[in-house]
Coordinates of C-alpha atoms and ligand atoms in Angstrom, one line a residue:
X1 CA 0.0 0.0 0.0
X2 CA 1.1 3.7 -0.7
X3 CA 0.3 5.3 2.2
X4 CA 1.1 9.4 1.7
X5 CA 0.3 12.6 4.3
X6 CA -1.9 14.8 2.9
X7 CA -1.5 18.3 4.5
X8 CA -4.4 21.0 3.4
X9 CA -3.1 24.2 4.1
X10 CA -5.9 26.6 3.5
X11 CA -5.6 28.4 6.8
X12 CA -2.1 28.3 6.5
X13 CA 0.3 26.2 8.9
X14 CA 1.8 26.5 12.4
X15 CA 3.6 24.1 14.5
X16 CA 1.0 23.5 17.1
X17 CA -2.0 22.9 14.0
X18 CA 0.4 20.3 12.3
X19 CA 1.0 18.3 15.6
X20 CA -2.5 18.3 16.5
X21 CA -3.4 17.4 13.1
X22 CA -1.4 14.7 13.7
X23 CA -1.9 13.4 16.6
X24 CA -5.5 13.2 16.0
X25 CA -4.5 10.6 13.1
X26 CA -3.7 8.1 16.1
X27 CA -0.6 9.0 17.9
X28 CA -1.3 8.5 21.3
X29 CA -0.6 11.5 24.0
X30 CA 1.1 8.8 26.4
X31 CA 3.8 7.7 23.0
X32 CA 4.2 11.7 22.2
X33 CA 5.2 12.2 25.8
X34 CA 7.5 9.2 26.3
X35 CA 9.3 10.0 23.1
X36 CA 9.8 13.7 24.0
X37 CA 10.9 13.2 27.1
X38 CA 13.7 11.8 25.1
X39 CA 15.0 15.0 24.7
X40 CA 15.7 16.3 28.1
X41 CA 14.4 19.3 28.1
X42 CA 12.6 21.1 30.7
X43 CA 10.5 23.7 31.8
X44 CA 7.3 23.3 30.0
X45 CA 4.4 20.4 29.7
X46 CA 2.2 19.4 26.7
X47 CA -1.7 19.3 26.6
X48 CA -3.8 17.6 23.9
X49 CA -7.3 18.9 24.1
X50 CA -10.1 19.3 21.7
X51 CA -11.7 22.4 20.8
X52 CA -14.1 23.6 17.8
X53 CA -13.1 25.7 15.4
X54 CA -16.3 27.7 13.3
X55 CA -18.1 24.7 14.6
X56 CA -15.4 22.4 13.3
X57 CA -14.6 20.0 15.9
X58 CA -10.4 19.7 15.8
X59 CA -7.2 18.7 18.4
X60 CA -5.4 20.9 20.3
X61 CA -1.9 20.7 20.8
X62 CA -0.2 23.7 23.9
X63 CA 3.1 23.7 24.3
X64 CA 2.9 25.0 28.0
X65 CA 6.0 26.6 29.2
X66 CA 6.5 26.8 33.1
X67 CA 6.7 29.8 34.8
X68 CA 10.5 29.3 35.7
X69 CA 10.9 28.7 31.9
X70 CA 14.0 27.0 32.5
X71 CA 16.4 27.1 29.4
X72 CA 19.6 28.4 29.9
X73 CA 21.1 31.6 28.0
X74 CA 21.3 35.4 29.0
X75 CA 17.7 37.0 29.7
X76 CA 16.6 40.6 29.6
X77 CA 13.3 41.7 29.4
X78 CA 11.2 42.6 26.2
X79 CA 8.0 43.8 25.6
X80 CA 5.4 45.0 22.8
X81 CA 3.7 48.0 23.2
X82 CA 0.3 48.7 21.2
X83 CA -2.8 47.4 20.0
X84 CA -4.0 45.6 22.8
X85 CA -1.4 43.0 21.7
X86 CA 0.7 44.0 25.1
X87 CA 3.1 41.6 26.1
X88 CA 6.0 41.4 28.4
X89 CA 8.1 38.2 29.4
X90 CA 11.9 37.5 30.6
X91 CA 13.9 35.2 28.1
X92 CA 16.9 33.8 26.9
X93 CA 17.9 33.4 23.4
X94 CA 18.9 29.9 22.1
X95 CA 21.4 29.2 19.2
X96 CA 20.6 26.9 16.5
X97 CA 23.7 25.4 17.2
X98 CA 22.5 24.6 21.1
X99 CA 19.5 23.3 19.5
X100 CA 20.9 21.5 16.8
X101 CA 23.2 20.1 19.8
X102 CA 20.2 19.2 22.1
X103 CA 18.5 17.1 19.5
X104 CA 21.7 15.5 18.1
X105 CA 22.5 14.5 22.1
X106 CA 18.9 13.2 22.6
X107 CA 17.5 9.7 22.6
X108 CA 15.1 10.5 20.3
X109 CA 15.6 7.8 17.2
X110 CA 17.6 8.9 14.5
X111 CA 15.0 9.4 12.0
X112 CA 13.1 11.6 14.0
X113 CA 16.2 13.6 14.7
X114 CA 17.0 13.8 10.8
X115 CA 13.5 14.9 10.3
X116 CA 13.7 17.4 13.4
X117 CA 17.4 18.4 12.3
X118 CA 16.2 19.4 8.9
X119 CA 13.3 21.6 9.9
X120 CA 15.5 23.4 12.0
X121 CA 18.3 24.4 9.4
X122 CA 15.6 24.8 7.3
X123 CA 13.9 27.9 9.7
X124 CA 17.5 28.6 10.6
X125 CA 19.3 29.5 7.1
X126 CA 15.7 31.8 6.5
X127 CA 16.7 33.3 9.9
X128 CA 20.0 34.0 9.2
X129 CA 18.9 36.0 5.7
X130 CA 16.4 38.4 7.9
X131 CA 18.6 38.9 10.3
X132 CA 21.9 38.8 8.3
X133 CA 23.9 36.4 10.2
X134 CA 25.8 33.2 9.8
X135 CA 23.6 30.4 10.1
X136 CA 25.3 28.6 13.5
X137 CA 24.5 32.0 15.3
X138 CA 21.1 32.4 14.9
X139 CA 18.9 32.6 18.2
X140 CA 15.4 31.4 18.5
X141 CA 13.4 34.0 21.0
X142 CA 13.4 31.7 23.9
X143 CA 9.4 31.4 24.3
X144 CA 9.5 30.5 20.9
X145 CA 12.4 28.2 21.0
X146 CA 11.2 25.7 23.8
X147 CA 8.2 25.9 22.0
X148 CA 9.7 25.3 18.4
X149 CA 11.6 22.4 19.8
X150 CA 8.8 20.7 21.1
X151 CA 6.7 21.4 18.2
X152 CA 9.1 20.5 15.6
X153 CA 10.3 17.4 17.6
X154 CA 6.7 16.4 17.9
X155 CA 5.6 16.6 14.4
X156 CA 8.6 14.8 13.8
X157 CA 7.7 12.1 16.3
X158 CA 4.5 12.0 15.2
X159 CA 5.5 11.6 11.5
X160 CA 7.7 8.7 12.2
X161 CA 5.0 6.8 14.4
X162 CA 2.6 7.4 11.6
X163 CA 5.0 6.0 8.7
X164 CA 4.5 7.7 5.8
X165 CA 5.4 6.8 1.7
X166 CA 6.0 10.6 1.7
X167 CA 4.6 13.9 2.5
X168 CA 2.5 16.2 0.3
X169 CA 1.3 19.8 0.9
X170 CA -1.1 22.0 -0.4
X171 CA -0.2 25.8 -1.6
X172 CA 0.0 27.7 1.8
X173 CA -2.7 30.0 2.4
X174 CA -2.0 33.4 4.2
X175 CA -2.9 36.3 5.4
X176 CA -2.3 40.6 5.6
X177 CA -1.0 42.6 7.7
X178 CA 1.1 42.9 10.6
X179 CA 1.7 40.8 13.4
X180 CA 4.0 41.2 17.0
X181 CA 7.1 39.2 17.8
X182 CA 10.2 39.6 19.8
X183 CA 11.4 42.3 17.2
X184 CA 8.3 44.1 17.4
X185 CA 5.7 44.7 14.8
X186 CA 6.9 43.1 11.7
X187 CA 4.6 41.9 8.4
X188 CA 2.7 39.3 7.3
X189 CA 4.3 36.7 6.0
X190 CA 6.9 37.2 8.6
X191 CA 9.9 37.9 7.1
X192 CA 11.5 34.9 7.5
X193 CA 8.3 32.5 6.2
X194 CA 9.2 34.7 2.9
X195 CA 12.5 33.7 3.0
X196 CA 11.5 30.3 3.0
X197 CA 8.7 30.5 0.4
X198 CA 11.1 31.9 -2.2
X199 CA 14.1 29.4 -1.2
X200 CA 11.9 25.9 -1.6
X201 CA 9.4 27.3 -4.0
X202 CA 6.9 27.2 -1.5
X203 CA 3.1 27.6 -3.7
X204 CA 1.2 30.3 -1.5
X205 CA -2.2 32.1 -2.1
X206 CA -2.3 35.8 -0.6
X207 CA -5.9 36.1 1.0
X208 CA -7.2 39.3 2.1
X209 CA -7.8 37.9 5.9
X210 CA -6.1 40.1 8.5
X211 CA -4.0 38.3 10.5
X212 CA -0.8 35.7 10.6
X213 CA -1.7 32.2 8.9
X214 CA 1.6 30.6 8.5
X215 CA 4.8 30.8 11.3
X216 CA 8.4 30.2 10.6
X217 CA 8.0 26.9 12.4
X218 CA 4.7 26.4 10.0
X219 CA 6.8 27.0 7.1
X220 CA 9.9 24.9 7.9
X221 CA 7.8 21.7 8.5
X222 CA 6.5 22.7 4.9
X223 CA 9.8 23.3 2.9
X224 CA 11.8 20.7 4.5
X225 CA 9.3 17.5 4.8
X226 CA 7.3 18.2 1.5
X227 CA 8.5 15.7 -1.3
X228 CA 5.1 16.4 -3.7
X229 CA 3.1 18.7 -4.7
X230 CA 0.4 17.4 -7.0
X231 CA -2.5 15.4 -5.8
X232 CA -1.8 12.1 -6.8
X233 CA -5.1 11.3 -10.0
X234 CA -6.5 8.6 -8.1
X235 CA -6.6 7.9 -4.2
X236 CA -8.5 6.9 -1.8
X237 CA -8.9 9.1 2.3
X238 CA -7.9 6.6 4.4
X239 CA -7.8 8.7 6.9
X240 CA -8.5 12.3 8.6
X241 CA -7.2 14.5 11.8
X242 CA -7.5 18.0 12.3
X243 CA -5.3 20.6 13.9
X244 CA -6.9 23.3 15.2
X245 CA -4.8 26.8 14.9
X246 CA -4.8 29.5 17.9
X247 CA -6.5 32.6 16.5
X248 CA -10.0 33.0 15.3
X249 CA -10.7 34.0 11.7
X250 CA -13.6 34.7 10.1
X251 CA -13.0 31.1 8.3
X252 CA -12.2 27.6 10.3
X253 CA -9.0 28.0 11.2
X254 CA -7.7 24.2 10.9
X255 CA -5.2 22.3 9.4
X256 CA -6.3 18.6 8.4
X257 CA -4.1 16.1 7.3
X258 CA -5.1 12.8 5.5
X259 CA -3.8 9.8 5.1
X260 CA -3.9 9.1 1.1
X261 CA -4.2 5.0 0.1
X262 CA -2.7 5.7 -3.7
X263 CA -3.0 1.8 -4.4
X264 CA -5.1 1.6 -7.7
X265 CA -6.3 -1.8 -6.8
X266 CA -7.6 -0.2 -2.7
X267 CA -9.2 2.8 -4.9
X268 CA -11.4 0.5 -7.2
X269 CA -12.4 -1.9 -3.9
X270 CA -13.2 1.5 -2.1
X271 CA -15.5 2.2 -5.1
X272 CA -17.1 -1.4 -5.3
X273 CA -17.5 -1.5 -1.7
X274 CA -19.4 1.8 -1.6
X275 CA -21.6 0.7 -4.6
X276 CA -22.5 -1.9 -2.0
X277 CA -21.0 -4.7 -4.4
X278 CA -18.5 -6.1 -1.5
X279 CA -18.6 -6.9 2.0
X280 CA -16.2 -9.1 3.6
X281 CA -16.3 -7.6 7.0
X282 CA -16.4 -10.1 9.6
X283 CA -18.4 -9.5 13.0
X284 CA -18.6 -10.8 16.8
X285 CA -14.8 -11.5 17.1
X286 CA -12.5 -10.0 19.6
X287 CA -10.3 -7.9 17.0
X288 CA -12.1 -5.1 15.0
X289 CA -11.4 -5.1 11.0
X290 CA -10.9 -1.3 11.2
X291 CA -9.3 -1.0 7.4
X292 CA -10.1 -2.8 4.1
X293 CA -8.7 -2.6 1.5
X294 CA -9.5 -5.7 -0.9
X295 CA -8.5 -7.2 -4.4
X296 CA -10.4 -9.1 -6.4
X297 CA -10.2 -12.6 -5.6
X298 CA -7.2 -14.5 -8.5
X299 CA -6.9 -10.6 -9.5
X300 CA -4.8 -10.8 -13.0
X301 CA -3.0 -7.3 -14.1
X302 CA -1.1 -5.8 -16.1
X303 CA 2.4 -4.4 -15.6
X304 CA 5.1 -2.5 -17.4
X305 CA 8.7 -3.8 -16.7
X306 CA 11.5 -1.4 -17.9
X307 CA 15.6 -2.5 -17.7
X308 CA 18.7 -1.3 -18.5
X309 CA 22.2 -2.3 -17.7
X310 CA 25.1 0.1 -16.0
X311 CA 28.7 -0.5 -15.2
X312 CA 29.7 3.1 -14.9
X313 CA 27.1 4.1 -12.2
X314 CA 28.2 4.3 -8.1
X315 CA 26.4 2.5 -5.7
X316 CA 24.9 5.6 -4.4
X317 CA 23.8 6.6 -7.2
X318 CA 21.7 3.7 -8.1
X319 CA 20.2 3.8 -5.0
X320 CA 19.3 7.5 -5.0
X321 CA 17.5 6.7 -8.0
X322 CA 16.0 3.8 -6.9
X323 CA 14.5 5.7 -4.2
X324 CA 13.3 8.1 -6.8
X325 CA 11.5 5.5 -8.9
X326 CA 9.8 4.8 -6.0
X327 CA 8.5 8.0 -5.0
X328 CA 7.5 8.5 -9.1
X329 CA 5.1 5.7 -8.0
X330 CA 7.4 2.2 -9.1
X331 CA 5.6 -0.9 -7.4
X332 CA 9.2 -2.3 -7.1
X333 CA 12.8 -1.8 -7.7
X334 CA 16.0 -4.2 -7.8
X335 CA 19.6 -3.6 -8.7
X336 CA 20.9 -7.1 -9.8
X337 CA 24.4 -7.7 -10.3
X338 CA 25.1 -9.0 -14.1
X339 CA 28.4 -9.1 -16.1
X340 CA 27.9 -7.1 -19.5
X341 CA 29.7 -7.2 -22.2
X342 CA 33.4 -7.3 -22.0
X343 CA 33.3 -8.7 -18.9
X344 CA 32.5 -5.9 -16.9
X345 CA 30.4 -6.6 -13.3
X346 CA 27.6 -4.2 -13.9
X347 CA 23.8 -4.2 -12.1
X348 CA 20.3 -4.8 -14.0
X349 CA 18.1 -2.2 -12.8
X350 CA 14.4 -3.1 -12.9
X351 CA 11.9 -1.0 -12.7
X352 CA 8.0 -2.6 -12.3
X353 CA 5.2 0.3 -12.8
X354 CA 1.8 0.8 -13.6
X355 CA 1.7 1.4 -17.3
X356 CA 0.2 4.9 -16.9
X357 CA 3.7 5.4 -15.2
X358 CA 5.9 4.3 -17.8
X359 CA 7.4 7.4 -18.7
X360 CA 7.9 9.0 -15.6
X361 CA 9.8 6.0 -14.9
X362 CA 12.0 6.7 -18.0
X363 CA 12.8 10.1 -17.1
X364 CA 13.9 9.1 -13.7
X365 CA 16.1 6.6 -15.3
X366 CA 17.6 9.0 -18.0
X367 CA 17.9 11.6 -15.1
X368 CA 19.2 9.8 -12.6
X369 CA 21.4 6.7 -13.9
X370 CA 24.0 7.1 -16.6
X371 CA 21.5 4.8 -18.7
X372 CA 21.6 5.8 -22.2
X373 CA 18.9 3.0 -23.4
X374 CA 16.6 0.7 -21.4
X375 CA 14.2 -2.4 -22.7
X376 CA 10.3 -2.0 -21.6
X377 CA 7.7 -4.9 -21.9
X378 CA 4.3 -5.7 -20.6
X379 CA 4.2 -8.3 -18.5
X380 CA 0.5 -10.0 -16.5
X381 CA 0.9 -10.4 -12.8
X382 CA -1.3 -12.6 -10.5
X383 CA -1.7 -11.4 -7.4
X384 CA -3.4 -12.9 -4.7
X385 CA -6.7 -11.3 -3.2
X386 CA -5.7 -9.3 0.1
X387 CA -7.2 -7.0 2.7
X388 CA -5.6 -5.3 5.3
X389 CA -7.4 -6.0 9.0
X390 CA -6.7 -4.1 12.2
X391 CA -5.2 -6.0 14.8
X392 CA -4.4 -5.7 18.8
X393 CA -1.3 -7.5 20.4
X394 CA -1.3 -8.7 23.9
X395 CA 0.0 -5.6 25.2
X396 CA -2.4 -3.6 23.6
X397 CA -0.5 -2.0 20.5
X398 CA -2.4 -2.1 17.0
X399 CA -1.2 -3.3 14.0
X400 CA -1.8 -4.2 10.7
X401 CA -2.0 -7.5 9.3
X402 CA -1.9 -8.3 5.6
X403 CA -4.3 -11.4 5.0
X404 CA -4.2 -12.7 1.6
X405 CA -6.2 -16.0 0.6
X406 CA -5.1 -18.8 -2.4
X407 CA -6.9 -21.9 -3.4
X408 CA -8.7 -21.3 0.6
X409 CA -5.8 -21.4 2.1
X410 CA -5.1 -17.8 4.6
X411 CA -1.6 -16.3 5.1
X412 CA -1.4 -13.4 7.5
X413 CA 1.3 -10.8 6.6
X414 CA 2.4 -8.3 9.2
X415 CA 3.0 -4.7 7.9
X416 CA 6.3 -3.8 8.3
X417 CA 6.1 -0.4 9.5
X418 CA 4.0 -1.2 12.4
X419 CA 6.1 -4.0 13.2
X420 CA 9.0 -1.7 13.7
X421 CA 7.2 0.6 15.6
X422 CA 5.3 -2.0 18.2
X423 CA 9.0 -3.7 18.4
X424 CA 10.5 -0.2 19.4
X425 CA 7.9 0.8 21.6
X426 CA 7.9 -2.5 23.2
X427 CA 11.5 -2.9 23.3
X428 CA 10.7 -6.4 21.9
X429 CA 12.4 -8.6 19.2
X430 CA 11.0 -8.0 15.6
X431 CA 9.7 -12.0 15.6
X432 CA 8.5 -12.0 18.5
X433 CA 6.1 -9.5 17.5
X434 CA 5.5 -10.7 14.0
X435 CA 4.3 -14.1 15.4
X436 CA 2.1 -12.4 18.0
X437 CA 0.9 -10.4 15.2
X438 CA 0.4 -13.1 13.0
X439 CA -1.3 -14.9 16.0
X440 CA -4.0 -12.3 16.5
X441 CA -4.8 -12.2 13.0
X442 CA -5.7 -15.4 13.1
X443 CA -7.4 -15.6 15.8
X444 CA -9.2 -13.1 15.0
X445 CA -10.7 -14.7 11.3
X446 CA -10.6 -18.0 12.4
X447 CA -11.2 -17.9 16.2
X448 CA -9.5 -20.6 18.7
X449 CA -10.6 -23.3 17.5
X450 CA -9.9 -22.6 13.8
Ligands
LIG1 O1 11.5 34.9 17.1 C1 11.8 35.2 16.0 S1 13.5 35.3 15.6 C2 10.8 35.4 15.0 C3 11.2 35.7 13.7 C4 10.3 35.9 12.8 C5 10.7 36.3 11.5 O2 10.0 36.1 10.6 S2 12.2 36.9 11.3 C6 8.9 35.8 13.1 N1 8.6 35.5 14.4 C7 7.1 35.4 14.8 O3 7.1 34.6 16.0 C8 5.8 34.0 16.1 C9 5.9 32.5 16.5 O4 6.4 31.7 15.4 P1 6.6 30.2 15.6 O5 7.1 29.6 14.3 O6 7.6 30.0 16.7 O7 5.3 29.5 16.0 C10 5.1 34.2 14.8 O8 4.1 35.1 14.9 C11 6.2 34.7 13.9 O9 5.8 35.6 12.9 C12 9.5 35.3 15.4
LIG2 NI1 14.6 39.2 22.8

């Protein structure tokens, strides 16, 4: 299954909307807050709530800093005069180089570190432009850098739990006018969200509403996470959360992210199944069937298969654009070692796609690989009828199970990315879980008795 986030910016994007967003597509408060505390950093507490937003019902993510707001640094008072916007606290500043230091130093794994990392430089190199400095000493206000870090660590902790294919983004909505931070009034789009538009090509729509739609930390979750722009043609919603922003604007001021299922073969069962045409959910058991995504039982298709054979391409190289093919939408990749002619040890790179995809796939190729020629053919696949079914393991985590079916005959295949997870979070081996998962599935479609 390609599984891809979904992020609908029309009320722009903040930290706080993209974790609650988030966390309201599963991530449980009690995991958020046993992987921050990963970090070691004190002086503030986190609250998941719900509110309603224009009637909207959404999650609520506060970053609540403590009134000792511990971070070290110098401190000196700063306040904002006018407009009823009067504020006044005592902080420190923190460099990105503290920061970058704190979350290198953490426990936190090391993809949600990469992911944290990136979003910082990100927010850091736009800072550095506004404020012309060198990127290493730029400070983060300190209310907003306790707050950054726990938002950007968060999303990033969330993002990992969730396990996405990749990460899409709407055009950025915004608004007009001026807004208050630590260097007083300054415009909308803060000056260094505009740095960041222009440096990843951020897409953003200029809206007359007053006010501040998208923050720096909004806007570096954007440029350093999105790997697509454009919809995908055909998809199914898997799933939807929704992150509820601070202010009130005359619109619902949400953020709500979905979880995309771009498999062809779930988006034609999704369609059968809500012209009533198929049913297989099973009742009365102990484990709920909470997704479905079925294939027609001795399903026959058609694929394309491309080749071509390198000896002068690096090892890094190939699989840079393996991981490219992917992402274009390849249903597989493989490099196989070969000798060419003259002898040479080269690899076979195969590429299996969708035909619709065939020439996206040649581009990549051509792009990416020092192929100057490739082979294509159609070839039919058989692949067996599946469905994906929700299940929960002794101590409690959920999982997915794959259960495909041949000749009546069941074999129960554990997803891989919630295996990782529930053998991280249970500090368990990976087949100790897979048989537990495995174990539950069955139990669960054939009871105990079988
Ligand atoms: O604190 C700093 S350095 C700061 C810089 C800028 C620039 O655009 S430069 C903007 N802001 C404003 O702070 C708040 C909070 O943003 P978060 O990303 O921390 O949520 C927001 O209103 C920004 O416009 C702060
Ligand atoms: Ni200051």
């Amino acid at each position: 299954m390609s599984r891809k986030l979904y992020l609908e910016c029309y009320s722009g994007i903040s930290g706080d909307m993209t974790v609650a967003a988030l966390t309201d597509l599963g991530v449980e408060e009690a995991f958020l807050r046993q992987e921050l505390a990963k970090l070691h950093l004190d002086g503030y507490e986190i609250k998941i709530s719900r509110t309603k937003k224009n009637q909207i019902t959404a999650a609520d993510f506060d970053v609540i800093l403590k009134e000792d707001g511990e971070m070290h640094g110098h401190s000196h008072d700063h306040s904002h005069p006018g407009e009823g916007h009067e504020h006044s606290h005592s902080h420190s500043h923190n460099s990105y180089k503290e920061i970058s230091e704190l979350i290198s130093q953490s426990e936190l794994n090391s993809r949600v570190k990469e992911m944290s990392l990136k979003i910082f430089h990100v927010i850091a190199e736009a800072e550095a432009k506004v404020h012309g400095m060198p990127v290493d000493q730029v400070h983060f206000h300190e209310v907003g850098a306790v707050d950054s870090i726990v938002d950007i660590t968060a999303a990033a902790i969330c993002l990992d739990k969730l396990g996405f294919d990749s990460i899409l983004t709407s055009e950025l909505w915004e608004g007009k006018g001026t807004t208050w931070c630590q260097h007083g009034r300054i415009p909308v789009p803060a000056p260094a969200v505009l740095e960041m538009m222009a440096d990843h090509r951020i897409p953003v729509k200029f809206t007359p509403v007053e006010g501040e739609m998208i923050t720096p930390t909004g806007a570096g979750i954007a440029a350093a996470l999105t790997a697509e722009r454009k919809l995908p043609e055909r998809f199914v919603v898997e799933k939807v959360g929704v992150g509820a922003g601070k202010k009130d604007f005359p619109h619902a001021n949400i953020l709500r992210a979905m979880i995309l299922n771009t498999d062809t073969d779930a988006v034609s069962e999704k369609k059968e199944k809500a012209a009533g045409s198929t049913e297989n959910r099973k009742n009365g058991a102990d484990n709920a069937v909470k997704t479905n995504q079925g294939i027609a039982a001795g399903s026959l298709n058609t694929v394309t298969v491309l080749e071509t054979n390198v000896d002068d391409c690096s090892g890094e190289q190939l699989g840079y654009a393996m991981e490219c093919l992917l992402r274009e939408g390849a249903l597989d990749t493989s490099c196989i070692p070969v000798y060419m002619k003259k002898n040479r040890p080269a690899y076979m790179l195969q590429v299996i796609c969708r035909p619709k995809d065939e020439e996206k796939m040649e581009t990549v190729i051509f792009r990416e690989t020092t192929s100057i020629g490739l082979r294509k053919y159609r070839e039919e696949r058989s692949i067996l009828p599946r469905e994906i079914i929700t299940v929960t393991l002794p101590d409690g985590q959920e999982v997915r199970v794959k259960k495909c079916s041949h000749h009546g005959q069941e074999f129960f295949y554990p997803e891989y990315e919630d295996m990782k997870a529930a053998c991280r979070t249970a500090d368990r081996s990976f087949p100790e879980i897979c048989k537990e998962a495995v174990d539950a599935a069955d139990k669960r479609m054939n009871g105990d008795g079988k």
